[in-house]
């Protein structure tokens, strides 16, 4: 039975009328016209549908929209901050890490959530975090190179912020 469901998507309030058991992916794509997350397998196995729910990488193909509640949902469409790309997005562009592009949403969203939570991640931790993603066209090495570049950027930004904070404390 359709219900009115309030959502917070990409920093904006949204309201849809749908069955609460409808997968979030269908609502994002069909009701809200957000095409970043893709339907891949429908079984949470490939990662093409990945979004962030309160910062956690979540497979939207199996998450009922009624279970989202007050969680802030972020899609690839809303990952950038204004005109500035997220470091993972920027690294994918720099490395030209997209071939067919179908799975890239999962790679970027999974890597972004992981690096946001683990800015000092090692290469082995990055590989483990991305292990569940599927790519059929063979761009995995380029995408992994892009994620490693993003991780280095995040680490450098963290070190620069820590250095600026230490200088500010020392100056006061």
PDB file of C-alpha atoms in Angstrom:
ATOM      1  CA  UNK A   1       0.000   0.000   0.000  1.00  0.00           C
ATOM      2  CA  UNK A   2       1.603   3.317  -1.039  1.00  0.00           C
ATOM      3  CA  UNK A   3       2.579   5.751   1.719  1.00  0.00           C
ATOM      4  CA  UNK A   4       4.087   9.240   1.793  1.00  0.00           C
ATOM      5  CA  UNK A   5       7.734   8.854   2.739  1.00  0.00           C
ATOM      6  CA  UNK A   6      10.019  11.759   3.637  1.00  0.00           C
ATOM      7  CA  UNK A   7      13.687  11.447   2.708  1.00  0.00           C
ATOM      8  CA  UNK A   8      16.843  13.524   2.997  1.00  0.00           C
ATOM      9  CA  UNK A   9      18.778  13.043  -0.251  1.00  0.00           C
ATOM     10  CA  UNK A  10      21.910  14.942  -1.243  1.00  0.00           C
ATOM     11  CA  UNK A  11      21.218  17.560   1.407  1.00  0.00           C
ATOM     12  CA  UNK A  12      17.666  18.246   0.255  1.00  0.00           C
ATOM     13  CA  UNK A  13      14.303  17.169   1.593  1.00  0.00           C
ATOM     14  CA  UNK A  14      12.333  14.901  -0.719  1.00  0.00           C
ATOM     15  CA  UNK A  15       8.955  13.259  -0.386  1.00  0.00           C
ATOM     16  CA  UNK A  16       7.646  10.318  -2.386  1.00  0.00           C
ATOM     17  CA  UNK A  17       4.480   8.263  -2.370  1.00  0.00           C
ATOM     18  CA  UNK A  18       5.344   4.618  -2.759  1.00  0.00           C
ATOM     19  CA  UNK A  19       5.198   1.221  -1.095  1.00  0.00           C
ATOM     20  CA  UNK A  20       7.650   1.247   1.875  1.00  0.00           C
ATOM     21  CA  UNK A  21       9.102  -2.057   0.616  1.00  0.00           C
ATOM     22  CA  UNK A  22      10.209  -0.464  -2.673  1.00  0.00           C
ATOM     23  CA  UNK A  23      14.010  -0.590  -2.949  1.00  0.00           C
ATOM     24  CA  UNK A  24      15.625   2.800  -2.355  1.00  0.00           C
ATOM     25  CA  UNK A  25      17.394   2.422  -5.716  1.00  0.00           C
ATOM     26  CA  UNK A  26      14.085   2.513  -7.594  1.00  0.00           C
ATOM     27  CA  UNK A  27      12.946   5.610  -5.719  1.00  0.00           C
ATOM     28  CA  UNK A  28      16.241   7.411  -6.351  1.00  0.00           C
ATOM     29  CA  UNK A  29      16.285   6.649 -10.059  1.00  0.00           C
ATOM     30  CA  UNK A  30      12.588   6.604 -10.980  1.00  0.00           C
ATOM     31  CA  UNK A  31      11.057   9.136  -8.589  1.00  0.00           C
ATOM     32  CA  UNK A  32      13.948  11.525  -7.927  1.00  0.00           C
ATOM     33  CA  UNK A  33      15.778  11.216 -11.297  1.00  0.00           C
ATOM     34  CA  UNK A  34      19.153  10.552  -9.642  1.00  0.00           C
ATOM     35  CA  UNK A  35      21.022   8.345 -12.076  1.00  0.00           C
ATOM     36  CA  UNK A  36      24.326   7.848 -10.241  1.00  0.00           C
ATOM     37  CA  UNK A  37      23.327   4.594  -8.553  1.00  0.00           C
ATOM     38  CA  UNK A  38      22.706   1.841 -11.080  1.00  0.00           C
ATOM     39  CA  UNK A  39      20.823  -1.429 -11.093  1.00  0.00           C
ATOM     40  CA  UNK A  40      23.394  -4.178 -11.509  1.00  0.00           C
ATOM     41  CA  UNK A  41      22.368  -7.432  -9.899  1.00  0.00           C
ATOM     42  CA  UNK A  42      19.529  -6.578  -7.508  1.00  0.00           C
ATOM     43  CA  UNK A  43      21.143  -8.804  -4.880  1.00  0.00           C
ATOM     44  CA  UNK A  44      23.664  -6.422  -3.234  1.00  0.00           C
ATOM     45  CA  UNK A  45      26.493  -8.392  -4.823  1.00  0.00           C
ATOM     46  CA  UNK A  46      27.992  -6.044  -7.430  1.00  0.00           C
ATOM     47  CA  UNK A  47      27.935  -2.593  -5.785  1.00  0.00           C
ATOM     48  CA  UNK A  48      26.620  -0.600  -8.766  1.00  0.00           C
ATOM     49  CA  UNK A  49      23.745   0.702  -6.618  1.00  0.00           C
ATOM     50  CA  UNK A  50      25.882   1.937  -3.712  1.00  0.00           C
ATOM     51  CA  UNK A  51      24.848   5.115  -1.891  1.00  0.00           C
ATOM     52  CA  UNK A  52      25.827   6.556   1.486  1.00  0.00           C
ATOM     53  CA  UNK A  53      23.306   6.327   4.318  1.00  0.00           C
ATOM     54  CA  UNK A  54      24.625   8.568   7.090  1.00  0.00           C
ATOM     55  CA  UNK A  55      28.091   8.196   5.557  1.00  0.00           C
ATOM     56  CA  UNK A  56      28.062   4.398   5.350  1.00  0.00           C
ATOM     57  CA  UNK A  57      28.300   2.716   1.942  1.00  0.00           C
ATOM     58  CA  UNK A  58      24.974   0.951   1.481  1.00  0.00           C
ATOM     59  CA  UNK A  59      23.596  -1.194  -1.341  1.00  0.00           C
ATOM     60  CA  UNK A  60      20.375   0.593  -2.294  1.00  0.00           C
ATOM     61  CA  UNK A  61      18.971  -2.273  -4.390  1.00  0.00           C
ATOM     62  CA  UNK A  62      18.086  -4.218  -1.234  1.00  0.00           C
ATOM     63  CA  UNK A  63      17.333  -1.364   1.166  1.00  0.00           C
ATOM     64  CA  UNK A  64      13.582  -0.741   1.419  1.00  0.00           C
ATOM     65  CA  UNK A  65      12.830   2.973   1.211  1.00  0.00           C
ATOM     66  CA  UNK A  66      10.674   2.607   4.303  1.00  0.00           C
ATOM     67  CA  UNK A  67      13.735   1.528   6.306  1.00  0.00           C
ATOM     68  CA  UNK A  68      15.763   4.637   5.439  1.00  0.00           C
ATOM     69  CA  UNK A  69      14.076   6.719   8.134  1.00  0.00           C
ATOM     70  CA  UNK A  70      15.936   9.918   8.994  1.00  0.00           C
ATOM     71  CA  UNK A  71      19.232   8.775   7.466  1.00  0.00           C
ATOM     72  CA  UNK A  72      20.925  11.303   5.215  1.00  0.00           C
ATOM     73  CA  UNK A  73      21.274   9.633   1.819  1.00  0.00           C
ATOM     74  CA  UNK A  74      24.050  10.742  -0.523  1.00  0.00           C
ATOM     75  CA  UNK A  75      24.311   9.565  -4.108  1.00  0.00           C
ATOM     76  CA  UNK A  76      27.083  10.048  -6.628  1.00  0.00           C
ATOM     77  CA  UNK A  77      25.027  12.991  -7.880  1.00  0.00           C
ATOM     78  CA  UNK A  78      25.492  14.734  -4.504  1.00  0.00           C
ATOM     79  CA  UNK A  79      28.979  13.600  -3.473  1.00  0.00           C
ATOM     80  CA  UNK A  80      30.777  16.711  -4.714  1.00  0.00           C
ATOM     81  CA  UNK A  81      30.803  19.821  -2.545  1.00  0.00           C
ATOM     82  CA  UNK A  82      29.634  22.617  -4.819  1.00  0.00           C
ATOM     83  CA  UNK A  83      31.934  22.748  -7.828  1.00  0.00           C
ATOM     84  CA  UNK A  84      34.702  20.839  -5.999  1.00  0.00           C
ATOM     85  CA  UNK A  85      34.743  17.119  -6.718  1.00  0.00           C
ATOM     86  CA  UNK A  86      35.227  14.671  -3.866  1.00  0.00           C
ATOM     87  CA  UNK A  87      38.895  13.500  -3.889  1.00  0.00           C
ATOM     88  CA  UNK A  88      37.801  10.073  -5.192  1.00  0.00           C
ATOM     89  CA  UNK A  89      35.840  11.630  -8.052  1.00  0.00           C
ATOM     90  CA  UNK A  90      38.784  13.892  -8.912  1.00  0.00           C
ATOM     91  CA  UNK A  91      41.181  10.926  -8.881  1.00  0.00           C
ATOM     92  CA  UNK A  92      38.920   8.939 -11.226  1.00  0.00           C
ATOM     93  CA  UNK A  93      38.950  11.853 -13.665  1.00  0.00           C
ATOM     94  CA  UNK A  94      42.728  12.312 -13.364  1.00  0.00           C
ATOM     95  CA  UNK A  95      43.452   8.610 -13.860  1.00  0.00           C
ATOM     96  CA  UNK A  96      40.815   8.240 -16.595  1.00  0.00           C
ATOM     97  CA  UNK A  97      39.663   5.247 -14.597  1.00  0.00           C
ATOM     98  CA  UNK A  98      36.365   4.663 -16.350  1.00  0.00           C
ATOM     99  CA  UNK A  99      35.873   2.369 -19.287  1.00  0.00           C
ATOM    100  CA  UNK A 100      32.193   1.536 -19.712  1.00  0.00           C
ATOM    101  CA  UNK A 101      31.243   3.422 -16.533  1.00  0.00           C
ATOM    102  CA  UNK A 102      28.511   1.082 -15.374  1.00  0.00           C
ATOM    103  CA  UNK A 103      30.129   0.021 -12.096  1.00  0.00           C
ATOM    104  CA  UNK A 104      31.981   3.264 -11.382  1.00  0.00           C
ATOM    105  CA  UNK A 105      29.252   4.489  -9.009  1.00  0.00           C
ATOM    106  CA  UNK A 106      29.953   1.553  -6.694  1.00  0.00           C
ATOM    107  CA  UNK A 107      33.691   2.053  -6.778  1.00  0.00           C
ATOM    108  CA  UNK A 108      33.533   5.786  -6.105  1.00  0.00           C
ATOM    109  CA  UNK A 109      30.856   5.606  -3.415  1.00  0.00           C
ATOM    110  CA  UNK A 110      32.478   2.668  -1.618  1.00  0.00           C
ATOM    111  CA  UNK A 111      35.941   4.238  -1.748  1.00  0.00           C
ATOM    112  CA  UNK A 112      34.649   7.660  -0.649  1.00  0.00           C
ATOM    113  CA  UNK A 113      32.857   6.243   2.406  1.00  0.00           C
ATOM    114  CA  UNK A 114      35.858   4.102   3.304  1.00  0.00           C
ATOM    115  CA  UNK A 115      38.378   6.939   2.962  1.00  0.00           C
ATOM    116  CA  UNK A 116      36.142   9.391   4.813  1.00  0.00           C
ATOM    117  CA  UNK A 117      36.098   6.936   7.746  1.00  0.00           C
ATOM    118  CA  UNK A 118      39.714   5.728   7.327  1.00  0.00           C
ATOM    119  CA  UNK A 119      41.845   8.554   5.904  1.00  0.00           C
ATOM    120  CA  UNK A 120      45.088   6.769   6.801  1.00  0.00           C
ATOM    121  CA  UNK A 121      44.097   3.463   5.156  1.00  0.00           C
ATOM    122  CA  UNK A 122      46.853   1.244   3.860  1.00  0.00           C
ATOM    123  CA  UNK A 123      46.912  -0.155   0.324  1.00  0.00           C
ATOM    124  CA  UNK A 124      45.897  -3.574   1.677  1.00  0.00           C
ATOM    125  CA  UNK A 125      42.952  -2.052   3.567  1.00  0.00           C
ATOM    126  CA  UNK A 126      41.824  -0.276   0.395  1.00  0.00           C
ATOM    127  CA  UNK A 127      41.907  -3.509  -1.596  1.00  0.00           C
ATOM    128  CA  UNK A 128      39.942  -5.305   1.133  1.00  0.00           C
ATOM    129  CA  UNK A 129      37.324  -2.517   1.264  1.00  0.00           C
ATOM    130  CA  UNK A 130      36.789  -2.735  -2.502  1.00  0.00           C
ATOM    131  CA  UNK A 131      36.874  -6.535  -2.746  1.00  0.00           C
ATOM    132  CA  UNK A 132      33.096  -6.964  -3.064  1.00  0.00           C
ATOM    133  CA  UNK A 133      32.754  -4.763  -6.142  1.00  0.00           C
ATOM    134  CA  UNK A 134      32.282  -6.202  -9.606  1.00  0.00           C
ATOM    135  CA  UNK A 135      33.513  -4.748 -12.909  1.00  0.00           C
ATOM    136  CA  UNK A 136      32.771  -6.576 -16.129  1.00  0.00           C
ATOM    137  CA  UNK A 137      34.799  -4.463 -18.564  1.00  0.00           C
ATOM    138  CA  UNK A 138      38.194  -4.902 -16.915  1.00  0.00           C
ATOM    139  CA  UNK A 139      38.890  -1.391 -15.583  1.00  0.00           C
ATOM    140  CA  UNK A 140      39.603  -2.620 -12.037  1.00  0.00           C
ATOM    141  CA  UNK A 141      43.328  -1.794 -12.127  1.00  0.00           C
ATOM    142  CA  UNK A 142      42.718   1.764 -13.326  1.00  0.00           C
ATOM    143  CA  UNK A 143      40.003   2.238 -10.707  1.00  0.00           C
ATOM    144  CA  UNK A 144      42.246   0.854  -7.969  1.00  0.00           C
ATOM    145  CA  UNK A 145      44.995   3.247  -9.124  1.00  0.00           C
ATOM    146  CA  UNK A 146      42.489   6.115  -8.851  1.00  0.00           C
ATOM    147  CA  UNK A 147      41.459   5.059  -5.344  1.00  0.00           C
ATOM    148  CA  UNK A 148      45.113   4.906  -4.277  1.00  0.00           C
ATOM    149  CA  UNK A 149      45.598   8.427  -5.693  1.00  0.00           C
ATOM    150  CA  UNK A 150      42.540   9.623  -3.757  1.00  0.00           C
ATOM    151  CA  UNK A 151      43.852   7.996  -0.582  1.00  0.00           C
ATOM    152  CA  UNK A 152      47.156   9.860  -0.977  1.00  0.00           C
ATOM    153  CA  UNK A 153      45.256  13.131  -1.523  1.00  0.00           C
ATOM    154  CA  UNK A 154      43.134  12.536   1.582  1.00  0.00           C
ATOM    155  CA  UNK A 155      46.237  11.701   3.657  1.00  0.00           C
ATOM    156  CA  UNK A 156      48.047  14.829   2.420  1.00  0.00           C
ATOM    157  CA  UNK A 157      45.000  17.001   3.170  1.00  0.00           C
ATOM    158  CA  UNK A 158      44.787  15.482   6.640  1.00  0.00           C
ATOM    159  CA  UNK A 159      48.472  16.083   7.255  1.00  0.00           C
ATOM    160  CA  UNK A 160      48.167  19.663   5.969  1.00  0.00           C
ATOM    161  CA  UNK A 161      45.166  20.261   8.271  1.00  0.00           C
ATOM    162  CA  UNK A 162      46.993  18.736  11.219  1.00  0.00           C
ATOM    163  CA  UNK A 163      50.056  20.878  10.422  1.00  0.00           C
ATOM    164  CA  UNK A 164      47.962  24.051  10.139  1.00  0.00           C
ATOM    165  CA  UNK A 165      46.272  23.261  13.452  1.00  0.00           C
ATOM    166  CA  UNK A 166      49.632  22.644  15.139  1.00  0.00           C
ATOM    167  CA  UNK A 167      51.023  25.930  13.717  1.00  0.00           C
ATOM    168  CA  UNK A 168      47.933  27.821  14.910  1.00  0.00           C
ATOM    169  CA  UNK A 169      48.262  26.333  18.392  1.00  0.00           C
ATOM    170  CA  UNK A 170      51.990  27.119  18.478  1.00  0.00           C
ATOM    171  CA  UNK A 171      51.357  30.722  17.364  1.00  0.00           C
ATOM    172  CA  UNK A 172      48.799  31.388  20.098  1.00  0.00           C
TER     173      UNK A 172
END
